[in-house]
Coordinates of C-alpha atoms and ligand atoms in Angstrom, one line a residue:
M1 CA 144.2 49.5 -4.4
T2 CA 142.2 46.3 -4.6
V3 CA 142.8 44.2 -1.5
A4 CA 144.1 40.7 -2.1
V5 CA 144.6 38.2 0.7
R6 CA 145.5 34.6 1.0
F7 CA 145.1 31.8 3.4
A8 CA 147.9 29.3 3.2
P9 CA 147.4 26.0 5.1
S10 CA 149.9 23.2 4.9
P11 CA 148.2 19.9 4.1
T12 CA 150.0 18.1 7.0
G13 CA 147.1 17.9 9.4
R14 CA 143.4 18.6 9.7
L15 CA 142.4 22.3 10.2
H16 CA 141.9 23.2 13.8
V17 CA 140.2 26.1 15.5
G18 CA 143.4 28.2 15.4
N19 CA 143.6 27.7 11.6
A20 CA 139.9 28.4 11.3
R21 CA 140.2 31.7 13.1
T22 CA 143.1 32.8 10.8
A23 CA 141.1 31.7 7.7
L24 CA 138.0 33.4 8.9
I25 CA 139.7 36.7 9.7
T26 CA 141.6 36.7 6.4
W27 CA 138.4 36.0 4.5
L28 CA 136.3 38.6 6.4
F29 CA 138.8 41.3 5.7
A30 CA 138.8 40.5 2.0
R31 CA 135.0 40.5 1.8
R32 CA 134.7 43.7 3.9
Q33 CA 137.1 45.4 1.5
G34 CA 135.6 44.0 -1.7
G35 CA 138.9 42.3 -2.3
T36 CA 139.9 38.8 -3.5
A37 CA 140.8 35.8 -1.4
L38 CA 143.3 33.1 -2.5
L39 CA 143.4 29.7 -1.0
R40 CA 147.1 28.6 -1.3
I41 CA 148.1 25.1 -0.4
D42 CA 151.6 25.1 1.0
D43 CA 152.6 21.6 -0.1
T44 CA 156.3 21.9 -0.9
D45 CA 157.2 19.5 1.9
A46 CA 156.5 16.3 -0.1
G47 CA 157.3 14.1 2.8
R48 CA 154.7 15.5 5.1
S49 CA 152.0 16.7 2.7
R50 CA 149.1 14.4 2.1
E51 CA 146.7 14.6 -0.8
D52 CA 143.7 13.5 1.2
L53 CA 144.2 16.4 3.5
V54 CA 144.0 18.9 0.6
G55 CA 140.4 17.6 0.0
A56 CA 139.7 17.7 3.8
I57 CA 140.9 21.3 4.1
D58 CA 138.6 22.3 1.2
A59 CA 135.7 20.5 2.8
D60 CA 136.3 22.1 6.2
L61 CA 136.6 25.6 4.8
A62 CA 133.4 25.1 2.7
W63 CA 131.7 24.0 5.9
L64 CA 132.6 27.3 7.5
G65 CA 131.1 29.0 4.5
L66 CA 134.4 30.5 3.2
D67 CA 134.7 30.6 -0.5
W68 CA 137.8 31.5 -2.6
D69 CA 138.3 33.6 -5.7
R70 CA 141.6 32.0 -6.6
R71 CA 143.4 28.8 -5.7
A72 CA 147.0 27.8 -6.0
R73 CA 149.3 25.0 -5.0
Q74 CA 152.9 25.5 -4.3
S75 CA 153.8 22.1 -5.8
D76 CA 152.6 23.5 -9.2
R77 CA 155.1 26.3 -9.0
L78 CA 158.4 24.6 -8.3
D79 CA 159.9 25.9 -11.6
L80 CA 159.2 29.4 -10.6
Y81 CA 160.8 29.0 -7.2
R82 CA 163.9 27.5 -8.9
A83 CA 164.3 30.4 -11.2
A84 CA 164.1 32.8 -8.3
V85 CA 166.6 30.7 -6.3
D86 CA 169.0 30.7 -9.2
R87 CA 168.8 34.5 -9.4
L88 CA 169.3 35.0 -5.7
V89 CA 172.3 32.6 -5.7
A90 CA 173.8 34.5 -8.6
E91 CA 173.4 37.7 -6.7
G92 CA 175.1 36.2 -3.6
R93 CA 171.9 36.5 -1.5
L94 CA 171.7 32.8 -1.0
Y95 CA 174.7 30.9 0.3
P96 CA 175.4 27.2 0.6
C97 CA 175.8 25.6 4.0
Y98 CA 177.0 22.1 4.8
E99 CA 176.2 21.5 8.5
T100 CA 174.3 18.4 9.3
P101 CA 171.1 18.5 11.4
D102 CA 173.2 17.1 14.3
E103 CA 175.8 19.7 14.0
L104 CA 173.2 22.5 13.9
A105 CA 171.5 21.0 17.0
L106 CA 174.8 21.0 18.8
M107 CA 175.5 24.6 17.9
R108 CA 172.1 25.6 19.2
R109 CA 172.8 23.7 22.5
L110 CA 176.1 25.5 23.0
L111 CA 174.4 28.8 22.4
A112 CA 171.7 27.9 24.8
Q113 CA 174.2 27.0 27.5
R114 CA 175.7 30.5 27.1
R115 CA 172.2 31.9 27.2
L116 CA 172.5 33.2 23.7
P117 CA 169.7 33.2 21.1
P118 CA 169.9 30.4 18.5
I119 CA 171.3 32.5 15.7
Y120 CA 173.2 30.7 13.0
D121 CA 176.9 31.8 13.2
R122 CA 177.3 32.0 9.4
G123 CA 180.2 29.7 9.5
A124 CA 179.4 28.6 6.0
L125 CA 180.1 32.1 4.7
A126 CA 183.8 31.7 5.7
L127 CA 184.2 28.5 3.6
S128 CA 186.7 28.8 0.7
D129 CA 186.1 27.2 -2.7
A130 CA 188.5 24.5 -1.6
D131 CA 186.6 23.8 1.6
R132 CA 183.3 23.5 -0.3
A133 CA 184.9 21.1 -2.8
R134 CA 186.2 19.0 0.0
L135 CA 182.8 18.8 1.7
E136 CA 181.1 17.9 -1.5
A137 CA 183.7 15.3 -2.2
E138 CA 182.8 13.8 1.2
G139 CA 179.3 13.4 -0.2
R140 CA 177.7 16.4 1.6
R141 CA 175.0 18.3 -0.3
P142 CA 174.5 22.0 0.6
H143 CA 171.3 23.5 1.9
W144 CA 170.9 27.2 1.2
R145 CA 170.3 30.2 3.5
F146 CA 169.1 33.6 2.8
R147 CA 171.7 36.2 4.0
L148 CA 169.9 38.8 6.0
D149 CA 171.0 42.3 6.0
P150 CA 172.0 43.4 9.6
A151 CA 169.7 46.5 9.4
P152 CA 166.5 47.5 11.2
I153 CA 163.4 46.0 9.8
E154 CA 160.2 47.9 10.6
W155 CA 156.5 47.6 9.7
H156 CA 153.2 48.8 11.0
D157 CA 151.3 45.7 11.8
L158 CA 147.5 46.0 11.5
V159 CA 147.0 44.2 14.8
R160 CA 150.3 44.8 16.7
G161 CA 151.0 48.3 15.7
P162 CA 154.7 49.3 15.1
V163 CA 157.0 46.3 15.0
R164 CA 160.8 46.5 14.9
F165 CA 163.5 43.9 14.4
D166 CA 167.2 44.1 13.8
G167 CA 168.4 41.9 11.0
A168 CA 171.5 41.1 13.1
D169 CA 169.2 39.5 15.7
L170 CA 167.7 37.0 13.3
S171 CA 169.1 33.7 12.0
D172 CA 169.5 33.5 8.2
P173 CA 166.6 31.3 7.2
V174 CA 167.1 28.1 5.3
V175 CA 165.3 28.4 2.0
V176 CA 166.4 25.4 0.0
R177 CA 167.0 21.9 1.4
E178 CA 169.8 19.5 0.7
D179 CA 167.6 17.7 -1.9
G180 CA 167.1 20.9 -3.7
R181 CA 163.5 21.5 -2.7
P182 CA 162.6 25.1 -1.8
L183 CA 161.2 25.7 1.7
Y184 CA 158.3 27.7 2.9
H185 CA 159.9 31.1 3.5
L186 CA 161.0 31.9 0.0
C187 CA 158.1 30.1 -1.7
S188 CA 155.7 32.1 0.4
V189 CA 157.3 35.4 -0.5
I190 CA 157.5 34.6 -4.2
D191 CA 153.8 33.6 -4.2
D192 CA 152.8 36.7 -2.3
R193 CA 154.6 38.8 -4.9
D194 CA 153.3 36.9 -7.9
F195 CA 149.7 36.9 -6.7
A196 CA 150.0 40.6 -5.8
I197 CA 148.9 39.9 -2.2
T198 CA 148.3 43.2 -0.5
H199 CA 147.7 41.9 3.1
V200 CA 149.3 38.9 4.7
V201 CA 147.2 37.8 7.6
R202 CA 148.6 35.0 9.8
G203 CA 149.2 33.9 13.4
E204 CA 151.6 35.8 15.6
D205 CA 154.0 32.8 15.6
H206 CA 155.1 34.2 12.2
V207 CA 156.1 37.6 13.4
A208 CA 159.9 36.9 13.3
N209 CA 159.4 35.2 9.9
T210 CA 157.9 38.4 8.6
A211 CA 161.0 40.4 9.4
A212 CA 163.0 38.0 7.2
H213 CA 160.3 37.9 4.6
I214 CA 160.4 41.7 4.3
Q215 CA 164.0 41.5 3.3
M216 CA 163.2 38.7 0.8
F217 CA 160.6 40.9 -0.9
Q218 CA 163.2 43.6 -1.2
A219 CA 165.7 41.1 -2.6
L220 CA 163.2 40.0 -5.2
G221 CA 162.5 43.6 -6.2
A222 CA 159.0 43.7 -4.7
A223 CA 157.4 46.0 -2.2
P224 CA 156.3 44.1 0.9
P225 CA 152.6 43.8 1.5
A226 CA 150.9 44.9 4.7
F227 CA 150.9 42.5 7.6
A228 CA 148.4 41.5 10.3
H229 CA 149.5 39.0 12.9
V230 CA 146.6 37.7 15.0
P231 CA 147.3 36.4 18.5
L232 CA 147.2 32.6 19.0
L233 CA 144.4 31.1 21.0
A234 CA 144.6 29.9 24.6
D235 CA 142.3 27.3 26.2
A236 CA 139.6 28.3 28.7
G237 CA 142.2 28.1 31.5
G238 CA 144.6 30.4 29.7
A239 CA 147.1 27.7 28.6
P240 CA 148.3 27.8 25.0
L241 CA 145.8 25.8 23.0
S242 CA 148.5 24.3 20.8
K243 CA 148.6 21.0 22.8
R244 CA 144.9 20.4 22.5
L245 CA 144.5 21.5 18.9
G246 CA 144.5 17.9 17.7
S247 CA 141.2 17.4 19.6
L248 CA 139.8 20.7 18.3
T249 CA 139.8 20.1 14.6
L250 CA 136.9 21.2 12.6
A251 CA 136.2 17.6 11.8
V252 CA 135.8 16.8 15.4
L253 CA 133.6 19.8 16.1
R254 CA 131.4 19.0 13.1
D255 CA 131.3 15.2 13.0
E256 CA 131.8 14.2 16.6
R257 CA 130.3 17.1 18.5
G258 CA 127.7 17.9 15.8
L259 CA 128.1 21.6 16.1
E260 CA 127.0 24.3 13.7
A261 CA 129.5 26.1 11.5
A262 CA 127.7 29.3 12.4
A263 CA 128.4 28.8 16.1
L264 CA 132.1 28.5 15.3
T265 CA 132.3 31.5 13.0
S266 CA 130.3 33.6 15.4
L267 CA 132.7 32.8 18.2
L268 CA 136.0 32.9 16.2
A269 CA 135.2 36.2 14.4
R270 CA 134.6 38.1 17.7
L271 CA 136.8 36.3 20.2
G272 CA 139.6 38.6 21.4
T273 CA 137.9 41.7 19.8
A274 CA 136.1 44.6 21.3
D275 CA 132.9 43.5 19.6
P276 CA 130.3 41.4 21.5
I277 CA 130.0 37.7 20.7
E278 CA 126.6 37.1 19.3
P279 CA 124.9 34.1 17.6
F280 CA 124.9 34.9 13.9
D281 CA 123.3 32.5 11.6
G282 CA 125.6 33.5 8.7
L283 CA 128.7 35.4 7.8
D284 CA 127.2 38.7 6.5
P285 CA 126.9 40.5 9.8
L286 CA 130.4 39.5 10.7
I287 CA 131.7 40.9 7.4
E288 CA 129.9 44.1 8.0
G289 CA 131.5 44.7 11.4
F290 CA 135.0 43.5 10.6
D291 CA 138.0 45.7 11.4
F292 CA 141.5 44.8 12.3
A293 CA 141.5 47.7 14.8
H294 CA 139.0 45.7 16.9
I295 CA 141.4 42.8 17.4
A296 CA 143.2 43.0 20.8
R297 CA 146.8 42.0 21.2
S298 CA 146.1 39.9 24.2
T299 CA 145.7 36.1 23.9
P300 CA 142.0 35.2 23.5
R301 CA 140.6 32.1 25.3
F302 CA 138.8 29.5 23.3
D303 CA 136.1 27.9 25.5
L304 CA 134.3 24.9 24.2
E305 CA 131.4 25.5 26.6
E306 CA 131.0 29.0 25.2
L307 CA 130.9 27.5 21.7
E308 CA 128.2 25.0 22.8
R309 CA 126.1 27.7 24.3
L310 CA 126.3 29.7 21.1
N311 CA 125.5 26.6 19.2
A312 CA 122.3 26.1 21.1
R313 CA 121.3 29.8 20.6
I314 CA 121.8 29.4 16.9
L315 CA 119.8 26.2 16.6
H316 CA 116.9 27.7 18.5
R317 CA 116.3 30.1 15.6
V318 CA 117.3 28.1 12.6
P319 CA 114.4 27.5 10.2
F320 CA 113.7 24.0 9.0
E321 CA 114.8 24.6 5.4
R322 CA 118.3 25.3 6.7
V323 CA 118.7 21.9 8.4
A324 CA 116.5 19.7 6.2
G325 CA 119.4 18.5 4.0
R326 CA 121.6 17.7 7.0
L327 CA 118.8 15.8 8.7
A328 CA 118.3 13.7 5.6
V329 CA 122.0 12.9 5.4
R330 CA 121.8 11.8 9.0
G331 CA 119.0 9.4 8.3
Q332 CA 116.4 11.8 9.8
G333 CA 114.7 12.7 6.6
D334 CA 111.3 11.7 8.0
I335 CA 111.2 14.5 10.6
P336 CA 108.5 17.0 9.5
P337 CA 109.0 20.8 9.6
A338 CA 106.3 21.2 12.3
F339 CA 108.3 18.8 14.6
W340 CA 111.5 20.9 14.0
D341 CA 109.6 24.0 15.0
A342 CA 108.2 22.3 18.1
V343 CA 111.5 21.1 19.4
R344 CA 114.3 23.4 18.1
E345 CA 114.2 25.6 21.2
N346 CA 115.1 22.6 23.3
L347 CA 118.2 21.6 21.2
T348 CA 121.8 22.0 22.2
R349 CA 123.1 20.1 19.2
L350 CA 121.4 19.2 15.9
D351 CA 121.5 15.5 16.8
D352 CA 119.3 16.1 19.8
V353 CA 116.4 16.4 17.4
A354 CA 116.7 12.7 16.6
D355 CA 116.4 11.9 20.3
W356 CA 113.2 13.9 20.6
W357 CA 111.9 12.4 17.4
G358 CA 112.6 8.8 18.5
M359 CA 111.1 9.6 21.9
T360 CA 107.8 10.7 20.3
Q361 CA 107.6 7.9 17.8
A362 CA 108.9 4.9 19.7
D363 CA 106.9 2.1 21.4
I364 CA 107.8 3.0 24.9
R365 CA 106.0 3.7 28.2
F366 CA 106.9 6.0 31.0
T367 CA 104.1 5.5 33.5
D368 CA 106.4 3.6 35.9
R369 CA 108.0 7.0 36.6
L370 CA 104.6 8.2 38.0
S371 CA 103.2 7.8 41.5
P372 CA 100.1 5.5 41.7
E373 CA 97.8 8.6 42.0
D374 CA 99.3 10.2 39.0
R375 CA 99.0 7.0 37.1
D376 CA 95.3 7.0 37.8
F377 CA 95.1 10.6 36.9
V378 CA 96.7 10.1 33.4
A379 CA 94.6 7.1 32.8
A380 CA 91.5 9.2 33.5
A381 CA 92.9 11.9 31.2
A382 CA 93.2 9.3 28.4
A383 CA 89.5 8.7 28.6
H384 CA 88.9 12.3 27.5
L385 CA 91.2 12.3 24.5
P386 CA 89.3 14.1 21.7
D387 CA 88.5 12.5 18.3
D388 CA 90.0 13.5 15.0
P389 CA 91.1 15.9 13.6
W390 CA 94.4 15.0 15.4
D391 CA 96.2 18.4 15.0
E392 CA 97.2 21.5 16.9
T393 CA 93.6 21.9 18.2
V394 CA 93.8 18.7 20.2
W395 CA 95.3 20.3 23.2
D396 CA 92.6 22.9 23.6
R397 CA 89.9 20.4 23.1
W398 CA 91.4 18.0 25.6
I399 CA 92.8 19.9 28.6
P400 CA 89.6 21.7 29.6
A401 CA 87.8 18.4 29.7
V402 CA 90.6 16.8 31.8
K403 CA 90.4 19.8 34.3
T404 CA 86.6 19.4 34.6
A405 CA 86.8 15.6 35.0
T406 CA 89.7 15.4 37.5
G407 CA 89.7 18.8 39.2
R408 CA 93.4 19.1 38.6
R409 CA 95.1 22.2 37.3
G410 CA 98.6 23.8 37.0
R411 CA 101.6 21.7 37.8
A412 CA 99.5 18.8 39.3
L413 CA 97.9 18.5 35.9
F414 CA 100.8 19.2 33.5
R415 CA 103.7 17.4 35.2
P416 CA 102.2 13.9 35.1
L417 CA 101.0 14.3 31.6
R418 CA 104.4 15.4 30.4
L419 CA 106.2 12.6 32.3
A420 CA 103.8 10.0 30.9
L421 CA 104.1 11.3 27.3
T422 CA 107.8 12.2 27.1
G423 CA 109.5 10.5 30.1
R424 CA 110.9 13.9 31.1
E425 CA 110.0 16.8 33.4
D426 CA 110.9 19.5 30.8
G427 CA 111.0 19.9 27.1
P428 CA 109.1 21.2 24.1
E429 CA 105.7 22.6 24.4
L430 CA 103.3 19.7 25.0
R431 CA 100.6 21.3 22.9
R432 CA 102.8 21.1 19.8
L433 CA 104.3 17.7 20.6
L434 CA 100.9 16.1 21.1
A435 CA 99.7 17.1 17.7
L436 CA 102.8 15.4 16.2
M437 CA 102.3 12.0 18.1
A438 CA 99.8 9.5 16.9
R439 CA 96.6 9.4 18.9
A440 CA 97.0 5.6 19.6
R441 CA 100.5 6.2 20.9
V442 CA 99.3 9.0 23.2
R443 CA 96.5 6.8 24.5
D444 CA 98.9 3.9 25.1
R445 CA 101.4 6.0 27.0
L446 CA 98.7 7.3 29.3
T447 CA 97.0 4.0 30.0
A448 CA 99.9 1.6 30.3
Ligands
LIG501 N1 151.8 27.3 5.5 C1 152.1 28.2 6.5 C2 151.5 27.8 7.9 O1 150.5 27.1 7.8 C3 151.6 29.6 6.1 C4 151.9 30.7 6.9 C5 151.6 32.0 6.2 O2 150.5 32.4 6.2 O3 152.5 32.6 5.5 O4 151.9 28.2 8.9

């Protein structure tokens, strides 16, 4: 059997970390199994779907490094859904209902008052032809529900293990709206059948849907695929992340926080698994180790600080070639490879490199941060700056001369030099920075 999976976002909002985790896990499984991955855009809800978000979803997934073997849009497949709906109506598996949203809300409230689950009472099944004709004459249009079989529904979930529902405990899902547009449930099942999806991977908020979907597969004459429901993320404090997801979109993490996609994939692939979270520069090591059996059922905590720490560890090892394009896009195209090598171990976010670059190139002085004695000391050191070539050998030609001339060594020597040259007490190796600053600038900063 060739594995076939799909990731099925609705273009009603930007992708957030929760979506990204589902997409990543789905994709890793496909790649691990040598299978195919379909990107399916669930855009049957014409009122809420936005075309610009389709492009944004594509860009966000590409940023993560996830590629797709096939693509589909539900809005291209409406005729196929209609044909399946007609067939299920003819077979009596879909039935027309006339309750208004207000009436349905009232029914749910009454059930809640009696502490009963919000299961539709199937009142519409009792309507006679005459009743329906009267309702239609009043101007009501039917929506359609899928009639569930009140039988046990069981599957072996790849994450949750054995799962069991009783059809009688579930509400018949609405599959066609008043305006005739098919809704998610049936469209999803038809697509999964037609694209021969072997494994449906999605968030655990879909577990009850899956029970209904299994009966829909059977009604459509198809064998249900395997299912894997991954736990939803919580925030660092353990609260459901759903409230904060708007601020944790991939766009925010990339554009506002300037984080690396590799940091996010390293974290999301291993969060809530038995495997250690490590900073991986790419996806290959994550593919290699992927196994649904490693995903715990408990709710994993997504911690932005952990992501930032991973981000720093990834940046510290990234070679210049990997960031050159992004630096150019950010207007930092003049930063030379040697500078990147000198400062990368001091970066937390890519944008920090611009701060260091600006600091070394700008016309600024820091001597006012030094004590009067230290100011005299750095001025004395300036007098011993070696001549050209101004390169990595400068340091070794300069520092011994400074030691001899001033008698200073260790911290008393290096701290004032670093402060005068960079304005900071810590940072990249001075030996390398010095070679990347102009001689005149170094002299100015020491003698101001
Ligand atoms: N569009 C659905 C969602 O975003 C897809 C769920 C599924 O994977 O079936 O929740």
